[in-house]
PDB file of C-alpha atoms in Angstrom:
ATOM      1  CA  MET A   1     103.190 241.870  21.830  1.00  0.00           C
ATOM      2  CA  LYS A   2     101.340 244.417  23.173  1.00  0.00           C
ATOM      3  CA  ARG A   3     100.838 245.488  26.690  1.00  0.00           C
ATOM      4  CA  GLY A   4      96.695 245.275  26.633  1.00  0.00           C
ATOM      5  CA  TYR A   5      97.236 241.133  25.182  1.00  0.00           C
ATOM      6  CA  TRP A   6      99.445 240.155  28.258  1.00  0.00           C
ATOM      7  CA  ILE A   7      96.873 241.931  30.844  1.00  0.00           C
ATOM      8  CA  ALA A   8      94.451 239.959  29.385  1.00  0.00           C
ATOM      9  CA  ALA A   9      96.023 236.612  29.346  1.00  0.00           C
ATOM     10  CA  VAL A  10      97.005 237.381  32.859  1.00  0.00           C
ATOM     11  CA  LEU A  11      93.483 238.074  34.011  1.00  0.00           C
ATOM     12  CA  THR A  12      91.973 234.888  32.280  1.00  0.00           C
ATOM     13  CA  LEU A  13      94.792 232.659  33.774  1.00  0.00           C
ATOM     14  CA  ALA A  14      93.710 234.079  37.135  1.00  0.00           C
ATOM     15  CA  PHE A  15      89.628 233.964  36.439  1.00  0.00           C
ATOM     16  CA  VAL A  16      90.724 230.064  35.299  1.00  0.00           C
ATOM     17  CA  GLY A  17      92.376 229.344  38.391  1.00  0.00           C
ATOM     18  CA  PHE A  18      89.526 230.670  40.713  1.00  0.00           C
ATOM     19  CA  GLY A  19      86.724 229.295  39.081  1.00  0.00           C
ATOM     20  CA  LEU A  20      88.806 225.944  39.572  1.00  0.00           C
ATOM     21  CA  THR A  21      89.362 226.200  43.048  1.00  0.00           C
ATOM     22  CA  ALA A  22      85.710 227.356  43.355  1.00  0.00           C
ATOM     23  CA  PHE A  23      84.614 224.635  41.521  1.00  0.00           C
ATOM     24  CA  GLN A  24      87.023 222.211  43.663  1.00  0.00           C
ATOM     25  CA  LYS A  25      85.421 222.989  46.793  1.00  0.00           C
ATOM     26  CA  THR A  26      81.955 222.438  46.049  1.00  0.00           C
ATOM     27  CA  LEU A  27      82.771 219.267  44.955  1.00  0.00           C
ATOM     28  CA  THR A  28      81.844 216.945  47.825  1.00  0.00           C
ATOM     29  CA  PRO A  29      82.062 212.526  47.398  1.00  0.00           C
ATOM     30  CA  TYR A  30      79.980 209.947  48.247  1.00  0.00           C
ATOM     31  CA  LEU A  31      81.984 207.894  50.308  1.00  0.00           C
ATOM     32  CA  SER A  32      81.171 204.741  52.452  1.00  0.00           C
ATOM     33  CA  PHE A  33      79.820 204.967  56.157  1.00  0.00           C
ATOM     34  CA  GLU A  34      82.660 204.179  57.450  1.00  0.00           C
ATOM     35  CA  GLU A  35      84.870 206.466  54.913  1.00  0.00           C
ATOM     36  CA  ALA A  36      82.634 209.159  56.017  1.00  0.00           C
ATOM     37  CA  ARG A  37      83.174 208.852  60.054  1.00  0.00           C
ATOM     38  CA  LYS A  38      86.960 209.071  59.178  1.00  0.00           C
ATOM     39  CA  ALA A  39      86.910 211.838  56.643  1.00  0.00           C
ATOM     40  CA  ARG A  40      87.808 215.576  57.675  1.00  0.00           C
ATOM     41  CA  GLY A  41      85.462 217.869  55.142  1.00  0.00           C
ATOM     42  CA  ALA A  42      82.276 217.280  53.836  1.00  0.00           C
ATOM     43  CA  VAL A  43      81.126 214.377  53.274  1.00  0.00           C
ATOM     44  CA  GLN A  44      78.176 213.080  51.090  1.00  0.00           C
ATOM     45  CA  VAL A  45      76.532 209.851  51.842  1.00  0.00           C
ATOM     46  CA  MET A  46      73.483 207.702  50.740  1.00  0.00           C
ATOM     47  CA  GLY A  47      71.071 205.164  52.552  1.00  0.00           C
ATOM     48  CA  ALA A  48      67.284 204.051  53.231  1.00  0.00           C
ATOM     49  CA  LEU A  49      65.798 205.466  55.975  1.00  0.00           C
ATOM     50  CA  ASP A  50      65.090 203.908  58.459  1.00  0.00           C
ATOM     51  CA  LYS A  51      61.345 204.934  59.154  1.00  0.00           C
ATOM     52  CA  GLU A  52      61.543 204.152  62.601  1.00  0.00           C
ATOM     53  CA  SER A  53      64.275 206.210  63.804  1.00  0.00           C
ATOM     54  CA  ASP A  54      62.899 209.527  62.502  1.00  0.00           C
ATOM     55  CA  ARG A  55      62.239 211.866  65.280  1.00  0.00           C
ATOM     56  CA  TYR A  56      61.504 215.850  64.297  1.00  0.00           C
ATOM     57  CA  ASP A  57      61.776 218.765  66.800  1.00  0.00           C
ATOM     58  CA  THR A  58      58.982 221.346  65.479  1.00  0.00           C
ATOM     59  CA  LYS A  59      60.390 223.946  67.813  1.00  0.00           C
ATOM     60  CA  THR A  60      64.134 223.587  67.488  1.00  0.00           C
ATOM     61  CA  GLU A  61      63.329 222.369  64.314  1.00  0.00           C
ATOM     62  CA  GLU A  62      65.795 219.802  64.370  1.00  0.00           C
ATOM     63  CA  LEU A  63      65.048 216.623  62.378  1.00  0.00           C
ATOM     64  CA  SER A  64      67.245 213.616  63.546  1.00  0.00           C
ATOM     65  CA  PHE A  65      67.198 209.850  61.652  1.00  0.00           C
ATOM     66  CA  ASP A  66      69.335 206.881  60.611  1.00  0.00           C
ATOM     67  CA  LEU A  67      70.455 206.077  57.269  1.00  0.00           C
ATOM     68  CA  VAL A  68      70.857 202.081  56.178  1.00  0.00           C
ATOM     69  CA  ASP A  69      73.234 200.942  53.541  1.00  0.00           C
ATOM     70  CA  PRO A  70      73.056 198.193  51.432  1.00  0.00           C
ATOM     71  CA  ASN A  71      75.324 196.009  53.983  1.00  0.00           C
ATOM     72  CA  GLY A  72      72.842 196.938  56.756  1.00  0.00           C
ATOM     73  CA  HIS A  73      75.077 199.689  58.848  1.00  0.00           C
ATOM     74  CA  HIS A  74      73.561 202.415  59.889  1.00  0.00           C
ATOM     75  CA  MET A  75      74.257 206.184  60.143  1.00  0.00           C
ATOM     76  CA  SER A  76      72.897 208.489  62.346  1.00  0.00           C
ATOM     77  CA  VAL A  77      72.337 212.269  60.659  1.00  0.00           C
ATOM     78  CA  VAL A  78      71.250 215.427  62.281  1.00  0.00           C
ATOM     79  CA  TYR A  79      69.616 218.094  59.898  1.00  0.00           C
ATOM     80  CA  ARG A  80      68.354 221.756  61.021  1.00  0.00           C
ATOM     81  CA  GLY A  81      65.707 223.381  59.433  1.00  0.00           C
ATOM     82  CA  VAL A  82      62.212 222.371  57.903  1.00  0.00           C
ATOM     83  CA  ARG A  83      62.046 218.442  57.326  1.00  0.00           C
ATOM     84  CA  PRO A  84      61.092 218.235  53.703  1.00  0.00           C
ATOM     85  CA  GLY A  85      57.361 217.017  52.541  1.00  0.00           C
ATOM     86  CA  ASN A  86      58.016 213.826  51.171  1.00  0.00           C
ATOM     87  CA  PHE A  87      60.656 212.915  53.758  1.00  0.00           C
ATOM     88  CA  LYS A  88      58.150 209.331  54.718  1.00  0.00           C
ATOM     89  CA  ASP A  89      57.922 208.574  51.678  1.00  0.00           C
ATOM     90  CA  ALA A  90      61.598 208.508  50.533  1.00  0.00           C
ATOM     91  CA  ILE A  91      63.128 205.585  49.223  1.00  0.00           C
ATOM     92  CA  SER A  92      66.851 206.791  49.475  1.00  0.00           C
ATOM     93  CA  ILE A  93      68.392 209.975  50.972  1.00  0.00           C
ATOM     94  CA  VAL A  94      71.536 211.789  50.243  1.00  0.00           C
ATOM     95  CA  ALA A  95      73.096 214.115  53.421  1.00  0.00           C
ATOM     96  CA  ILE A  96      75.305 216.319  52.840  1.00  0.00           C
ATOM     97  CA  GLY A  97      77.451 218.026  55.997  1.00  0.00           C
ATOM     98  CA  ARG A  98      79.797 217.368  58.184  1.00  0.00           C
ATOM     99  CA  PHE A  99      80.411 214.285  60.426  1.00  0.00           C
ATOM    100  CA  HIS A 100      80.485 214.829  64.158  1.00  0.00           C
ATOM    101  CA  ASP A 101      80.057 213.497  67.343  1.00  0.00           C
ATOM    102  CA  GLY A 102      78.995 210.325  65.683  1.00  0.00           C
ATOM    103  CA  HIS A 103      76.542 211.704  63.437  1.00  0.00           C
ATOM    104  CA  ILE A 104      76.349 213.226  59.788  1.00  0.00           C
ATOM    105  CA  GLU A 105      75.244 216.818  60.947  1.00  0.00           C
ATOM    106  CA  ALA A 106      73.648 217.647  57.678  1.00  0.00           C
ATOM    107  CA  GLU A 107      73.516 220.736  55.706  1.00  0.00           C
ATOM    108  CA  LYS A 108      71.448 219.608  52.899  1.00  0.00           C
ATOM    109  CA  LEU A 109      69.164 216.776  52.232  1.00  0.00           C
ATOM    110  CA  LEU A 110      68.299 215.389  48.841  1.00  0.00           C
ATOM    111  CA  VAL A 111      65.056 213.140  49.685  1.00  0.00           C
ATOM    112  CA  LYS A 112      64.240 210.330  45.869  1.00  0.00           C
ATOM    113  CA  CYS A 113      60.874 209.037  46.569  1.00  0.00           C
ATOM    114  CA  PRO A 114      59.167 206.365  44.499  1.00  0.00           C
ATOM    115  CA  SER A 115      57.939 207.552  40.597  1.00  0.00           C
ATOM    116  CA  LYS A 116      54.094 207.547  40.726  1.00  0.00           C
ATOM    117  CA  TYR A 117      54.706 205.785  37.156  1.00  0.00           C
ATOM    118  CA  GLN A 118      56.914 203.009  39.188  1.00  0.00           C
ATOM    119  CA  GLY A 119      53.850 200.959  39.926  1.00  0.00           C
ATOM    120  CA  ALA A 120      52.278 200.863  36.635  1.00  0.00           C
ATOM    121  CA  GLU A 121      55.425 200.043  34.985  1.00  0.00           C
ATOM    122  CA  VAL A 122      55.843 197.190  37.463  1.00  0.00           C
ATOM    123  CA  GLU A 123      52.454 195.884  37.061  1.00  0.00           C
ATOM    124  CA  LYS A 124      52.618 196.275  32.926  1.00  0.00           C
ATOM    125  CA  ALA A 125      55.572 194.212  33.415  1.00  0.00           C
ATOM    126  CA  TYR A 126      53.641 191.119  35.482  1.00  0.00           C
ATOM    127  CA  ALA A 127      50.680 191.480  33.042  1.00  0.00           C
ATOM    128  CA  SER A 128      52.867 190.481  30.160  1.00  0.00           C
ATOM    129  CA  GLN A 129      54.143 187.587  31.707  1.00  0.00           C
ATOM    130  CA  PRO A 130      52.099 184.103  32.381  1.00  0.00           C
ATOM    131  CA  ALA A 131      50.852 183.200  35.682  1.00  0.00           C
ATOM    132  CA  PRO A 132      53.424 180.934  38.042  1.00  0.00           C
ATOM    133  CA  GLY A 133      52.415 177.280  37.346  1.00  0.00           C
ATOM    134  CA  LYS A 134      50.619 177.415  34.290  1.00  0.00           C
ATOM    135  CA  ALA A 135      51.726 175.992  31.397  1.00  0.00           C
ATOM    136  CA  SER A 136      53.049 178.332  27.940  1.00  0.00           C
TER     137      SER A 136
END
């Protein structure tokens, strides 16, 4: 085999290895609150916003709030940056960061808000069903 082919094969394998390593570092698994407390690296937790817990300091641009999982457990989150514009309307929030000193120090927040069409879909579904207590 020619020397050029060997060099190309080695370079290709090196790039594939580098790509897999870089890709693996960007993967952040979803963890339960309990698993996140024990984790050593980056974590990703999801929960509903406890609307009474959020505090935002405009001077330091620090947002702190609690997430609540489906079992009712709470996890404190601290995020340094501009508060997302749709934060108060959130139905669920994903916090990506590290667990430190009893809370998640989030580097990223993913805020999921209700769809503007959601109300219309629910209304339409109920309109097609007979009213309770009436015989069909």
